[in-house]
Amino acid sequence: MKTCIACGMPMRETADFALGDPAKDYCVHCARPDGTMQSYEEKLTSMSAFIVRNQGLDQGVARTAACRMLAALPAWKDQPGAPL
Amino acid sequence: MKNADPVSRTLRKEATRKLLVETALDQYTLKGITATPTADIARAAGVAHGTVFLHFSTQEALVAAVIEDFGARVTLRLHELVAQQATLRDVLTAHVRCLEEFEGFYTRLVVEGRLLPTSTRTTLLGIQTAISFHLAQAADREAQEGRIAPCPSHLLFNTWLGLVHYYLTNGDLFAPDGSVLHKYGPELVDHLLGLLAPKKE
Ligand SMILES: [Zn+2]
């Protein structure tokens, strides 16, 4: 099973892929409306908001956690903004 | 053995690393993460104590590797168990089943979480992020269909996790001889769904 290089979500059905295209390495949640992959900053912002909305964490803590989670993913390995 | 070719040497190194990670997981489950010395892990794995440090520069590095490996396995299993278009009951039941499979070490992580380095805490948050994603999706759908009363996502998630973690961290009181989730999981799922039932006119 392929997992999204930008957020780690497993992609099981065509609808999970960006633009419904199984050849893509990133998922529907990591794509912009035109199908290109979101930038690191866009993903960091949306992931932090996702954590705040679904788990209720403090905003700053959520952003740091999102930073660390993203740092482990192939798309963002060399991102200078990611803490060690 | 000394003159083994580089490929088999690499394979053997990989195998030893894997053995150490798996043995450490068992030992941590048994005795606690912060309380288990690396010497115990080496002994249980049948390797010299020094071998541990050929693979992991410090004890913290070994703990981090074990937790990271564990997080990846739990998250993958969660995604496997939660079907597409799952109902809220399906998601909760899958969550219980997944945690039951990993109950020993997961409980250690919850109990010792704040004593561990921040980087390892991120792994626990990663697991929660994966399950909260499925839970929010199912809850939003059922709230729209009027099958449950609307409830903010974070409160629904924290109510559920608070319940599950309370039983897990006090497993000695609830199920001294076995899996607390096996014994109480179905009751907890029913209870949460009861709390969320739509209010009658
Ligand atoms: Zn993605």
CSV table of C-alpha atoms in Angstrom, one decimal, chain A residues 1 3 8-10 12-13 16 29 47 50-57 61 64-65 68-69 84, chain B residues 76 79-84 118-119 122 125-126 128-129 132-134 136-137 152-154 157-158:
chain,number,residue,atom,x,y,z
A,1,MET,CA,0.0,0.0,0.0
A,3,THR,CA,1.5,6.1,1.8
A,8,GLY,CA,1.9,9.7,5.8
A,9,MET,CA,-1.7,8.7,5.1
A,10,PRO,CA,-2.2,5.3,3.5
A,12,ARG,CA,-6.0,2.6,-0.5
A,13,GLU,CA,-8.6,3.8,-3.1
A,16,ASP,CA,-7.4,8.9,-1.7
A,29,HIS,CA,-5.6,16.2,1.5
A,47,MET,CA,-1.8,20.0,10.0
A,50,PHE,CA,-6.2,19.7,12.2
A,51,ILE,CA,-4.5,18.8,15.5
A,52,VAL,CA,-6.1,21.7,17.3
A,53,ARG,CA,-9.6,21.0,15.9
A,54,ASN,CA,-9.5,17.2,16.5
A,55,GLN,CA,-7.4,16.9,19.7
A,56,GLY,CA,-7.8,20.4,21.3
A,57,LEU,CA,-4.1,20.9,21.9
A,61,VAL,CA,2.3,22.8,20.9
A,64,THR,CA,5.7,22.0,17.1
A,65,ALA,CA,4.2,18.5,17.0
A,68,ARG,CA,8.1,16.9,14.1
A,69,MET,CA,5.6,14.6,12.4
A,84,LEU,CA,15.7,17.8,15.1
B,76,LEU,CA,-0.5,1.2,10.0
B,79,HIS,CA,-5.6,2.3,9.0
B,80,GLU,CA,-5.9,-1.4,8.1
B,81,LEU,CA,-8.7,-2.0,10.6
B,82,VAL,CA,-10.7,1.1,9.8
B,83,ALA,CA,-12.7,0.5,6.7
B,84,GLN,CA,-13.7,3.2,4.2
B,118,THR,CA,9.7,15.1,23.8
B,119,SER,CA,10.6,13.4,20.5
B,122,THR,CA,5.5,13.0,19.3
B,125,LEU,CA,0.6,12.2,19.3
B,126,GLY,CA,1.1,10.7,15.9
B,128,GLN,CA,-3.7,10.0,18.3
B,129,THR,CA,-3.7,12.1,15.1
B,132,SER,CA,-8.7,11.2,15.6
B,133,PHE,CA,-8.8,11.6,11.8
B,134,HIS,CA,-11.0,8.5,11.4
B,136,ALA,CA,-13.8,13.0,13.3
B,137,GLN,CA,-14.7,11.8,9.7
B,152,PRO,CA,-16.9,19.4,19.0
B,153,SER,CA,-14.4,17.0,17.5
B,154,HIS,CA,-11.7,17.5,20.2
B,157,PHE,CA,-12.0,12.5,21.0
B,158,ASN,CA,-10.7,13.5,24.5
